[in-house]
Amino acid sequence: MELLRLDGERLTLVLALEESGAADLAYIGPRLPGDEDLAMIAAAGARGRHESQPDSPPRPGLFPERKGGWNGTPAVVLRRAGRRVETDLRIAAWERAERALAIRFADRLAGVEVLLRWRFGAGDVVTSAVTIANTGEAPLAVERCAALALPVPARFAEVTAFAGRWAAEMREHRRPIRPEGLHREGAAGKPGFDGAGWVLLHAGDETLGAHLAWSGDAWLTLDADPPGGADGRAQLVTGAALNPGEVVLAPGETFDTPEAVLALAPDRSALAQAFHAHVRAEVLPERATWGPRKVHLNSWEALGFDLSEPALIALAESAAALGAERFVLDDGWFGGRRSDRTSLGDWTVSPEVFPNGLAPLIARVHALGMDFGLWVEPEMVSPDSDLYRAHPDWCLHTPGRERPTMRGQLALDMARGEVRDYLFARLDALLRKHPIAYLKWDHNRDLFPAAPGQTEGFYALLDALRAAHPHVEIESCASGGGRIDFGVLQRTCRVWPSDNNDAIERLRIIPAWSQFLPLEVLGSHVGPSPNPITGRRLAMDFRAKVAMFGHMGVEADPARMTGRERETLAAHIALYKAWRPVLHSGDLHRLAHPDPAVTAMMVTHEGRALVLVAQTAFSSMFDAAPIRLAGLDPAARYRVRLPEPWPPRAQHYLADPDLWREGLVLSGAALMTHGLALPLTHPETAWLVALERLAP
Ligand code: GLA
């Protein structure tokens, strides 16, 4: 047996390449000492045969197959001439680099080869991808091919999966792994509000996160204790869901899975930081060159479909007065689109709304010092549209059957070249004609009936547009957070986490997404009060503080705010601008608090830190427990201030307001253990805490 050790910064993997031809994971965990004896690690984890196992116990390892009496979830399902191909893949060769390992498995008899690649990247995030080759003489149908198969150490006893719906994305559900395990599979043609592609495994605080970087349907299986006798370990297997007949390899052809990622960290804050490092360095397009994330004002919740040039110019003027830096014209600007029942596909400026075209509005937006962004939903078509009348066969449909709509619309078949060419021509013409800095790219219908090649077609269109217009920032939106994954983020700069702008809901939604995604990509808008989705009324101070933790924007009509509300909002926009270098480059820490209605998080960066503490319920205590901070240097001293404006009702309870203005000076050790007592008795109270490390 060959034992190979791969080290990240804080993590070690020990891989066992066995004489039997299997590859297994002998260790995954905190970095081991340099002189650790790997044979002893393998011996410490080895099991003798138990009564209910085949005589030579199978080792499913890094690429499980149905062979030798093992009958858990296999990494591949293949067929030739309609018959299941029973593979027996064994290591044929392997190659290791400092932080990567590639293993080639071959089965000559079955005519199949598999190349498995594991690599340590930024943040110690491990990526895994598979290429499968047909080395036989007849076509090979690939029904399933996992991108990652991970033998899960037995210390991981719980799993968090996510459920969700429109306006309530990413609800966490934590449960024991044993005895049933878990199976998730998407069928909507996109990852969905329930984050089907994200999962967390827990061993106490230690957390392992995994994800498939893919914007289409995915499957994920956690076998609790695969029958047939593995060795008590669970296994996590995930890959893109393929349609029947979608991948048929001619002799000599190959198929590549998307990448899966996994990360392991001592706690959930450290795991978030690991994923953020990966996303910043390896996922987001040219993240290092990004300027500050501009404050948006989006027209949707301000004007809806009630658009006109004068109304938009008035909105742009009030946006600029608040400090907005980008004005985004949402739905309703094109074709006959005066409601959501019509005109998707007709991507030309509506003469009805803009008798003078878009140019005067954009010129005014520029004169106000903002740049201009536009909403599009390219992959969709309304039955009532010129596009549909001209090409009724371009949508996903089953000939001879009804064409059921969702939000009054159908989905275009993105696998068709002429569809992509049409969309490219329309969007390219818009981007050439107008100085558009940003596109909000929406996707409001599930993809049914299912058809192959939709995600690849979407990526191809997006890639072609980005190549032609590299400076246009693109946001991924799908009725909110319906298409958020590391595949789409390789091509976009921002996601829309939810249509729900209610700050109380956002206090759950933002921490859920930020487990995987850094704040600078999470669109975070101050919405109207009452909120159009929940009906809740929340004070501007609370809404604005919550919106600062993300890529801040406004999605409400300032003309309908009071003067005091506008002042409060403008003050928070100014604070966001001052703090975004920290919020968007730093390390995110999730802070625990004994009151379940208190949400707190902070970002530390180069000696500065900003904390958000928010209370949503009426506290059972007048004096809520102090907030204990994280991520500070215990030995350093920090000046601690409460940036103003302060929450109007709660500020009266501050013991010594002048001292808080001037700043307390405390060590990192005191801040992380003793904490800060903040007035949090009232529901819907939020505080910001600003920290500056003092020179020693
Ligand atoms: C979707 C988006 C919203 C908005 C509307 C416009 O629902 O998620 O933010 O853009 O479409 O129709």
XYZ file of C-alpha atoms and ligand atoms in Angstrom:
708
model
C 0.000 0.000 0.000
C 1.247 3.454 -0.915
C 0.376 6.232 1.520
C 0.432 9.754 0.171
C 0.182 12.847 2.230
C -1.206 16.131 0.906
C -0.903 19.176 3.120
C -2.777 22.413 2.913
C -2.084 25.314 5.271
C -4.035 23.839 8.162
C -5.323 20.557 6.776
C -3.798 17.187 5.958
C -5.160 14.447 3.713
C -3.647 10.981 3.747
C -4.598 8.900 0.738
C -4.079 5.179 0.562
C -3.392 3.594 -2.820
C -3.889 -0.072 -2.221
C -2.531 -3.211 -3.852
C -6.100 -4.198 -4.622
C -6.251 -1.201 -6.973
C -8.536 0.847 -4.711
C -7.857 4.391 -3.533
C -9.062 5.414 -0.100
C -8.925 8.282 2.310
C -6.957 7.263 5.380
C -7.110 10.641 7.120
C -8.743 14.035 6.761
C -8.337 16.553 9.542
C -6.146 19.196 11.101
C -2.603 19.291 9.786
C -0.516 16.452 11.159
C 3.032 16.856 12.472
C 5.630 16.538 9.733
C 6.995 13.303 11.198
C 3.652 11.529 11.636
C 3.995 7.887 10.651
C 1.384 7.428 7.926
C 1.416 3.643 8.232
C 0.361 4.073 11.862
C -2.447 6.413 10.811
C -3.699 3.772 8.383
C -3.328 1.024 10.995
C -5.193 3.041 13.605
C -8.184 3.335 11.276
C -8.122 -0.187 9.852
C -10.938 -2.642 10.669
C -11.014 -6.385 10.778
C -13.736 -8.182 8.845
C -17.089 -8.466 10.555
C -19.651 -11.235 10.201
C -21.861 -9.549 7.674
C -19.213 -8.732 5.095
C -17.990 -10.475 1.979
C -14.909 -12.593 2.633
C -12.684 -9.914 1.244
C -14.306 -6.735 2.462
C -14.722 -4.192 -0.338
C -13.105 -0.752 -0.168
C -15.386 1.754 -1.891
C -12.977 4.616 -1.117
C -12.621 7.584 -3.451
C -14.516 6.061 -6.352
C -17.126 3.582 -5.083
C -18.422 0.934 -7.455
C -20.989 -1.817 -7.120
C -18.555 -4.648 -6.967
C -17.283 -7.266 -4.606
C -20.472 -7.217 -2.551
C -20.568 -3.509 -1.845
C -23.958 -1.960 -2.524
C -23.928 1.648 -1.447
C -24.325 4.529 -3.889
C -21.855 4.048 -6.733
C -19.903 6.923 -8.283
C -20.803 5.855 -11.821
C -23.733 4.233 -13.518
C -22.948 3.194 -17.094
C -24.766 1.331 -19.818
C -23.795 -0.231 -23.128
C -26.469 -1.394 -25.551
C -29.019 -0.951 -22.787
C -27.200 -3.205 -20.306
C -25.617 -2.034 -17.110
C -21.814 -2.055 -17.296
C -20.381 -3.701 -14.180
C -17.053 -2.011 -13.736
C -14.038 -3.096 -11.785
C -11.849 -0.017 -11.939
C -8.358 -0.309 -10.524
C -5.555 2.178 -10.204
C -3.544 2.175 -13.440
C -1.371 5.197 -12.702
C -1.171 8.166 -10.423
C 0.625 11.437 -10.371
C 1.113 13.788 -7.504
C 2.092 17.397 -7.337
C 2.774 19.300 -4.128
C -0.859 20.029 -3.389
C -2.634 17.786 -5.906
C -3.149 14.177 -6.818
C -4.478 12.635 -10.018
C -5.374 8.945 -10.097
C -6.178 7.064 -13.282
C -8.371 4.007 -12.838
C -8.864 1.578 -15.706
C -11.023 -1.414 -16.453
C -9.934 -2.939 -19.764
C -12.657 -5.513 -19.837
C -15.395 -2.924 -19.436
C -13.614 -0.418 -21.694
C -13.755 2.395 -19.165
C -11.182 4.750 -17.690
C -11.646 7.293 -14.966
C -9.351 10.145 -14.076
C -9.926 11.507 -10.572
C -8.304 14.816 -9.657
C -8.068 16.214 -6.134
C -6.407 19.545 -5.522
C -5.825 21.813 -2.544
C -6.576 25.435 -3.383
C -6.897 28.771 -1.620
C -8.405 28.541 1.853
C -7.441 24.854 1.954
C -10.554 24.113 -0.063
C -10.178 20.795 -1.865
C -11.603 20.511 -5.360
C -12.472 17.183 -6.898
C -13.361 16.451 -10.510
C -13.653 13.367 -12.663
C -13.134 12.640 -16.352
C -14.595 9.429 -17.660
C -13.409 7.914 -20.968
C -14.922 5.293 -23.203
C -11.978 3.063 -24.064
C -14.244 0.337 -25.408
C -15.497 -0.265 -28.918
C -19.177 0.537 -28.553
C -20.957 3.704 -27.354
C -21.073 4.135 -23.604
C -24.044 5.842 -21.934
C -23.160 7.718 -18.746
C -26.188 7.871 -16.468
C -24.358 9.121 -13.416
C -20.864 10.223 -12.711
C -19.935 11.674 -9.357
C -17.570 14.623 -9.145
C -16.735 13.749 -5.544
C -16.986 10.629 -3.432
C -15.834 11.247 0.085
C -15.478 8.599 2.757
C -16.733 10.550 5.780
C -14.856 9.970 9.033
C -17.145 8.444 11.630
C -16.716 11.413 13.988
C -19.104 13.364 11.748
C -22.422 12.465 13.285
C -24.743 15.221 12.055
C -25.618 16.817 8.747
C -27.108 20.181 7.866
C -29.064 20.264 4.631
C -31.024 23.244 3.386
C -34.676 23.613 2.511
C -36.300 26.709 1.098
C -38.896 28.340 -1.039
C -39.327 31.625 -2.863
C -38.583 34.508 -0.465
C -37.380 32.067 2.207
C -34.167 30.591 0.869
C -31.689 28.318 2.623
C -33.419 27.180 5.805
C -31.008 25.045 7.737
C -32.031 21.617 8.987
C -29.555 19.838 11.204
C -30.124 16.157 11.973
C -28.212 12.963 12.757
C -26.542 11.257 9.798
C -27.458 7.858 11.107
C -29.403 5.748 10.462
C -30.987 6.987 7.235
C -28.369 9.255 5.679
C -29.647 11.767 3.172
C -30.496 12.002 -0.495
C -31.178 15.211 -2.413
C -31.794 15.598 -6.100
C -32.856 18.694 -8.012
C -35.111 18.645 -11.071
C -35.912 22.318 -11.679
C -32.948 22.903 -13.999
C -31.225 25.136 -11.434
C -29.951 24.693 -7.883
C -33.112 26.190 -6.375
C -34.056 28.079 -3.231
C -33.234 25.067 -1.111
C -29.564 25.063 -1.940
C -29.671 21.439 -3.033
C -25.978 21.590 -3.765
C -24.783 22.701 -0.310
C -24.243 20.507 2.701
C -22.512 20.670 6.086
C -21.350 17.765 8.223
C -20.700 18.248 11.920
C -18.398 16.632 14.460
C -19.236 18.910 17.392
C -18.015 22.343 16.270
C -15.759 20.900 13.580
C -17.558 21.343 10.273
C -17.072 19.923 6.812
C -18.784 21.713 3.942
C -19.277 20.397 0.422
C -20.804 21.786 -2.747
C -21.097 21.036 -6.447
C -20.062 24.005 -8.593
C -22.899 23.577 -11.064
C -25.901 25.732 -12.019
C -28.150 22.881 -13.145
C -29.643 19.889 -11.412
C -27.458 18.033 -8.959
C -27.718 14.969 -6.746
C -26.121 14.352 -3.423
C -26.230 11.180 -1.372
C -24.981 10.602 2.120
C -24.948 6.868 2.791
C -24.972 6.516 6.565
C -23.277 3.133 6.658
C -23.251 1.686 3.192
C -24.615 -1.840 3.275
C -22.314 -4.610 2.152
C -19.834 -3.662 4.788
C -17.719 -0.618 4.242
C -16.237 0.159 7.614
C -18.676 2.195 9.614
C -17.857 5.350 7.739
C -20.519 7.304 5.911
C -19.886 8.350 2.342
C -20.849 11.539 0.593
C -21.280 11.318 -3.178
C -22.360 14.181 -5.420
C -22.586 14.970 -9.115
C -24.595 16.723 -11.791
C -27.906 15.041 -12.634
C -27.917 13.841 -16.225
C -30.982 13.354 -18.378
C -31.462 9.936 -19.962
C -29.443 9.863 -23.182
C -27.715 13.159 -22.397
C -24.188 11.736 -22.269
C -23.383 8.939 -24.675
C -19.674 8.604 -25.348
C -18.477 7.294 -28.690
C -15.332 5.156 -28.473
C -12.449 7.417 -27.451
C -14.700 10.194 -26.132
C -14.593 11.636 -22.633
C -16.990 13.378 -20.254
C -15.944 15.875 -17.576
C -17.924 16.397 -14.415
C -18.172 19.860 -12.885
C -15.946 20.478 -9.882
C -17.051 19.643 -6.393
C -15.480 21.403 -3.444
C -14.998 20.417 0.140
C -13.555 22.209 3.117
C -13.010 21.280 6.718
C -12.521 23.675 9.597
C -12.621 23.763 13.400
C -15.891 25.720 13.426
C -18.408 27.377 11.153
C -16.666 30.758 11.122
C -13.409 29.157 10.031
C -15.302 27.161 7.405
C -16.905 30.342 6.052
C -13.464 31.957 5.886
C -12.101 28.949 3.991
C -14.876 29.095 1.391
C -14.537 32.871 1.104
C -10.793 32.573 0.451
C -11.534 30.004 -2.256
C -14.292 32.095 -3.842
C -12.173 35.248 -3.808
C -9.036 33.617 -5.221
C -10.383 30.936 -7.538
C -14.052 31.402 -8.358
C -15.020 35.037 -8.892
C -13.869 36.510 -12.181
C -10.756 38.617 -11.544
C -11.780 39.447 -8.005
C -8.403 41.081 -7.299
C -9.143 43.838 -9.814
C -12.588 44.752 -8.471
C -13.228 48.284 -7.324
C -15.480 49.095 -4.365
C -18.920 47.484 -4.534
C -21.110 50.393 -5.574
C -24.283 51.217 -3.706
C -27.240 50.303 -5.924
C -30.641 51.810 -6.205
C -32.940 49.335 -7.957
C -36.262 50.442 -9.443
C -38.243 47.229 -8.755
C -39.739 47.842 -5.339
C -39.861 51.590 -5.945
C -41.796 51.672 -9.245
C -42.543 48.080 -10.309
C -43.930 48.188 -13.860
C -45.061 51.787 -13.508
C -42.166 53.178 -15.516
C -41.710 56.425 -17.406
C -38.698 58.563 -18.198
C -39.717 61.367 -15.790
C -40.488 58.919 -12.950
C -37.148 57.169 -13.427
C -35.240 60.433 -13.606
C -36.892 61.573 -10.381
C -35.976 58.237 -8.778
C -32.391 58.560 -10.011
C -32.155 62.055 -8.537
C -33.351 60.919 -5.142
C -31.004 57.920 -5.351
C -28.011 60.140 -5.952
C -29.038 62.386 -3.071
C -28.853 59.369 -0.753
C -25.381 58.457 -1.962
C -26.239 55.687 -4.453
C -23.554 54.991 -7.026
C -25.408 52.786 -9.490
C -28.935 53.110 -10.775
C -30.518 49.838 -11.872
C -33.514 49.798 -14.170
C -35.323 46.554 -13.329
C -38.126 44.795 -15.211
C -40.542 46.628 -17.520
C -38.285 48.622 -19.876
C -38.572 46.501 -23.044
C -41.059 45.504 -25.739
C -44.660 45.522 -24.521
C -43.670 44.497 -20.984
C -46.158 46.428 -18.873
C -46.811 43.412 -16.637
C -45.176 40.051 -15.937
C -47.503 38.276 -18.408
C -45.837 39.431 -21.582
C -42.915 40.248 -23.898
C -39.967 38.259 -22.534
C -37.715 37.684 -25.519
C -38.354 41.107 -27.089
C -35.172 42.755 -25.865
C -35.612 46.158 -27.456
C -36.282 49.386 -25.580
C -40.013 50.094 -25.335
C -40.942 53.272 -27.255
C -44.063 53.464 -25.122
C -42.041 53.918 -21.911
C -39.068 55.653 -23.477
C -40.216 57.761 -26.443
C -36.672 59.205 -26.553
C -34.944 55.863 -26.030
C -32.812 54.974 -23.017
C -30.108 57.532 -23.768
C -31.595 60.531 -21.882
C -32.129 58.475 -18.708
C -28.613 57.057 -18.842
C -27.177 60.515 -19.493
C -28.998 61.868 -16.438
C -27.832 58.925 -14.315
C -24.258 59.620 -15.388
C -24.610 63.336 -14.775
C -25.683 62.463 -11.238
C -22.407 60.575 -10.800
C -23.858 57.051 -10.948
C -23.411 54.264 -13.445
C -26.273 52.452 -15.079
C -27.492 48.868 -14.784
C -30.260 46.938 -16.509
C -32.451 43.888 -15.739
C -32.711 41.065 -18.285
C -34.115 37.555 -18.270
C -32.578 36.141 -21.440
C -33.435 32.459 -21.117
C -37.187 33.033 -21.071
C -39.940 33.766 -23.562
C -43.521 34.936 -23.050
C -46.153 33.237 -25.238
C -47.300 36.808 -25.901
C -44.123 38.089 -27.561
C -42.812 38.766 -31.035
C -40.096 36.188 -30.395
C -42.594 33.437 -29.617
C -44.791 34.358 -32.562
C -41.750 34.102 -34.839
C -40.256 30.957 -33.252
C -42.852 28.955 -31.338
C -40.548 25.936 -31.464
C -37.671 27.631 -29.593
C -39.049 26.927 -26.136
C -38.697 23.755 -24.088
C -41.734 21.661 -24.925
C -42.892 18.188 -25.794
C -44.383 18.159 -29.293
C -48.106 17.512 -29.205
C -48.438 18.378 -25.514
C -49.522 21.484 -23.650
C -46.945 24.109 -22.788
C -47.541 24.940 -19.130
C -46.283 28.340 -18.070
C -44.875 29.602 -14.801
C -45.109 33.342 -14.066
C -46.777 33.413 -17.489
C -43.610 32.374 -19.268
C -41.849 29.533 -21.046
C -38.149 28.700 -21.079
C -36.057 28.843 -24.234
C -34.096 25.769 -25.257
C -30.594 26.985 -24.469
C -29.035 23.927 -26.083
C -29.987 25.334 -29.505
C -27.315 27.407 -31.216
C -29.840 29.673 -32.981
C -31.457 30.540 -29.647
C -28.128 31.521 -28.144
C -27.184 33.455 -31.306
C -30.425 35.419 -31.141
C -29.947 36.244 -27.468
C -26.326 37.164 -27.968
C -27.224 39.495 -30.845
C -29.926 41.255 -28.794
C -27.904 41.678 -25.615
C -24.730 42.563 -27.492
C -26.616 45.276 -29.407
C -27.902 46.756 -26.137
C -24.466 46.712 -24.532
C -22.864 48.238 -27.617
C -25.411 50.978 -27.949
C -25.589 51.994 -24.292
C -23.007 52.477 -21.577
C -24.360 49.730 -19.318
C -22.127 48.813 -16.391
C -24.168 45.984 -14.929
C -26.791 43.401 -15.840
C -29.157 41.798 -13.365
C -29.613 38.422 -15.084
C -32.840 36.858 -13.890
C -34.365 33.376 -14.332
C -37.909 33.061 -13.033
C -39.202 29.743 -14.342
C -38.153 26.209 -13.613
C -36.946 24.266 -16.649
C -39.678 21.879 -17.690
C -40.000 19.636 -19.551
C -36.433 18.632 -18.742
C -33.995 18.825 -21.625
C -30.271 18.225 -21.887
C -27.679 20.920 -22.380
C -29.478 23.840 -20.698
C -26.773 24.708 -18.194
C -24.009 24.354 -20.780
C -26.023 26.611 -23.127
C -26.503 29.204 -20.388
C -22.772 29.170 -19.601
C -21.915 29.473 -23.318
C -24.110 32.553 -23.739
C -22.811 34.159 -20.569
C -19.203 33.420 -21.527
C -19.650 34.870 -25.031
C -21.188 38.070 -23.654
C -18.496 38.423 -21.015
C -15.796 37.976 -23.639
C -17.393 40.679 -25.788
C -18.078 43.019 -22.826
C -15.550 42.186 -20.138
C -16.319 45.282 -18.066
C -19.989 44.604 -17.567
C -20.717 43.220 -14.105
C -23.370 40.524 -14.055
C -25.591 39.481 -11.158
C -27.199 36.041 -10.932
C -30.822 36.249 -9.816
C -33.512 33.570 -10.085
C -36.620 34.967 -8.352
C -34.076 35.711 -5.629
C -31.628 32.979 -4.673
C -32.696 30.231 -7.080
C -29.404 29.992 -8.958
C -26.507 30.525 -6.601
C -23.537 28.216 -6.918
C -19.809 28.335 -7.584
C -20.396 27.560 -11.298
C -22.431 30.713 -11.889
C -20.065 32.700 -9.665
C -17.188 31.886 -12.013
C -19.034 34.151 -14.436
C -20.776 36.731 -12.272
C -19.928 39.307 -9.614
C -22.999 39.257 -7.423
C -26.017 37.175 -6.529
C -29.484 38.172 -5.409
C -29.894 36.119 -2.218
C -33.655 36.564 -1.925
C -36.538 38.678 -3.164
C -37.280 39.097 0.514
C -35.775 42.390 1.671
C -37.405 42.232 5.095
C -34.478 42.859 7.441
C -35.607 40.228 9.949
C -35.730 37.598 7.213
C -32.397 38.814 5.883
C -30.849 38.222 9.312
C -31.406 34.534 8.637
C -30.829 34.492 4.868
C -27.520 36.398 4.822
C -25.829 34.254 7.492
C -27.040 31.130 5.651
C -25.526 32.153 2.306
C -22.447 33.687 3.898
C -21.511 30.258 5.212
C -20.287 29.761 1.636
C -20.181 33.184 -0.032
C -18.338 36.370 0.957
C -20.405 39.454 1.751
C -19.251 41.396 -1.305
C -21.306 39.175 -3.635
C -24.494 39.123 -1.559
C -26.856 41.845 -2.767
C -28.341 43.439 0.343
C -30.988 46.102 -0.137
C -32.981 48.384 2.105
C -36.579 47.710 1.112
C -39.797 49.607 1.792
C -41.780 49.504 5.017
C -44.222 47.824 5.180
C -42.342 45.128 3.346
C -44.273 44.045 0.217
C -43.703 40.332 0.896
C -44.035 39.995 4.667
C -46.073 43.104 5.432
C -43.739 43.846 8.318
C -42.946 47.418 9.292
C -39.395 48.032 10.420
C -37.608 51.226 11.362
C -35.140 52.610 8.837
C -32.301 52.447 11.349
C -32.764 48.685 11.673
C -33.246 48.049 7.937
C -30.189 50.090 7.025
C -27.839 48.533 9.579
C -28.785 45.033 8.470
C -28.337 45.911 4.770
C -24.764 47.087 5.362
C -23.581 43.483 5.774
C -23.516 42.577 2.101
C -23.315 44.491 -1.175
C -25.547 47.330 -0.091
C -28.336 48.881 -2.079
C -31.739 50.474 -1.848
C -34.877 48.992 -3.343
C -37.507 51.484 -2.274
C -38.689 54.914 -3.356
C -36.922 57.612 -1.335
C -39.780 59.963 -2.229
C -42.039 57.844 -0.041
C -39.712 58.030 2.964
C -39.840 60.751 5.587
C -37.045 63.283 5.694
C -35.729 61.644 8.873
C -35.721 58.216 7.183
C -33.798 59.570 4.214
C -31.250 61.122 6.567
C -30.840 57.859 8.457
C -30.460 55.901 5.227
C -27.917 58.345 3.798
C -25.899 58.155 7.023
C -25.753 54.352 6.779
C -24.798 54.479 3.111
C -21.907 56.728 4.126
C -20.951 54.253 6.869
C -21.089 51.389 4.380
C -18.739 53.269 2.066
C -16.308 53.842 4.914
C -16.433 50.197 6.007
C -16.740 48.278 2.742
C -12.976 47.749 2.439
C -13.268 45.767 5.679
C -16.617 44.098 5.005
C -15.597 42.974 1.523
C -12.062 41.735 2.109
C -12.051 40.581 5.697
C -12.743 37.463 7.700
C -16.352 36.854 8.684
C -17.068 35.598 12.197
C -20.448 34.254 13.279
C -20.969 35.307 16.883
C -22.885 33.201 19.359
C -25.324 34.758 21.832
C -27.492 33.050 24.454
C -30.644 34.830 23.249
C -31.767 32.976 20.102
C -33.362 36.169 18.814
C -30.006 37.941 18.719
C -28.024 37.595 15.495
C -24.485 38.859 15.547
C -21.589 38.716 13.135
C -18.426 40.658 12.545
C -15.749 41.117 9.940
C -12.104 41.644 10.835
C -9.537 43.018 8.416
C -6.079 44.486 8.936
C -6.657 45.708 12.460
C -10.178 47.003 11.870
C -13.456 45.260 12.529
C -17.149 45.997 12.199
C -19.769 44.118 14.198
C -23.522 43.880 13.608
C -25.675 42.899 16.557
C -29.408 42.628 15.908
C -32.284 41.729 18.215
C -35.523 40.601 16.566
C -37.759 39.681 19.528
C -38.734 41.317 22.817
C -36.029 40.119 25.127
C -36.913 38.231 28.280
C -34.126 40.158 30.023
C -33.739 43.919 30.310
C -30.014 43.487 30.185
C -29.175 41.040 27.432
C -25.918 39.165 27.904
C -22.841 41.009 26.606
C -21.796 40.315 23.030
C -18.551 38.398 22.914
C -16.429 39.126 19.881
C -14.169 36.849 17.864
C -11.184 36.900 15.538
C -9.195 39.512 17.500
C -5.624 39.419 18.683
C -6.005 38.658 22.401
C -2.894 40.648 23.272
C -3.701 43.729 21.171
C -5.670 46.723 22.418
C -8.624 48.039 20.437
C -10.546 51.274 20.453
C -14.236 50.332 20.454
C -16.911 52.749 19.284
C -20.582 52.549 18.467
C -20.855 54.317 15.105
C -23.787 56.707 14.875
C -26.647 56.979 14.129
C -27.696 54.909 17.127
C -30.975 52.986 17.282
C -33.390 55.694 18.469
C -35.201 53.846 21.262
C -32.345 51.761 22.600
C -29.754 54.514 22.905
C -31.343 55.820 26.116
C -30.164 52.677 27.870
C -26.473 53.266 27.164
C -24.722 53.728 30.500
C -22.229 56.324 29.332
C -22.941 57.568 25.786
C -19.987 59.968 25.771
C -17.583 57.203 26.564
C -18.970 55.107 23.699
C -18.529 58.094 21.379
C -14.954 58.649 22.424
C -14.281 54.906 22.400
C -13.518 52.305 25.031
C -10.072 50.749 24.946
C -9.986 47.027 25.628
C -7.775 44.080 24.868
C -8.790 41.472 22.324
C -8.844 38.984 25.202
C -11.370 41.063 27.145
C -13.537 41.655 24.071
C -13.630 37.951 23.242
C -14.375 36.725 26.770
C -15.957 39.552 28.766
C -17.777 41.073 25.791
C -19.724 44.317 25.408
C -23.036 45.064 27.095
C -25.393 46.612 24.538
C -29.008 47.639 25.027
C -30.972 44.881 23.262
C -34.238 44.765 25.152
C -36.464 45.989 22.338
C -37.335 43.993 19.272
C -35.906 45.248 15.991
C -32.891 46.924 17.518
C -29.528 46.767 15.798
C -26.135 48.110 16.830
C -22.927 48.503 14.914
C -19.657 48.225 16.799
C -16.465 49.525 15.219
C -13.021 48.411 16.334
C -9.612 49.815 15.572
C -6.433 48.108 16.777
C -4.136 50.533 18.563
C -0.427 50.639 17.963
C 1.380 48.658 20.679
C -37.742 38.521 -10.094
C -36.565 39.104 -9.338
C -36.956 40.431 -8.745
C -37.394 41.369 -9.838
C -38.523 40.738 -10.628
C -38.879 41.567 -11.837
O -38.773 38.176 -9.242
O -36.124 38.213 -8.368
O -35.888 40.988 -8.030
O -36.315 41.645 -10.679
O -38.180 39.432 -11.074
O -39.894 40.993 -12.570
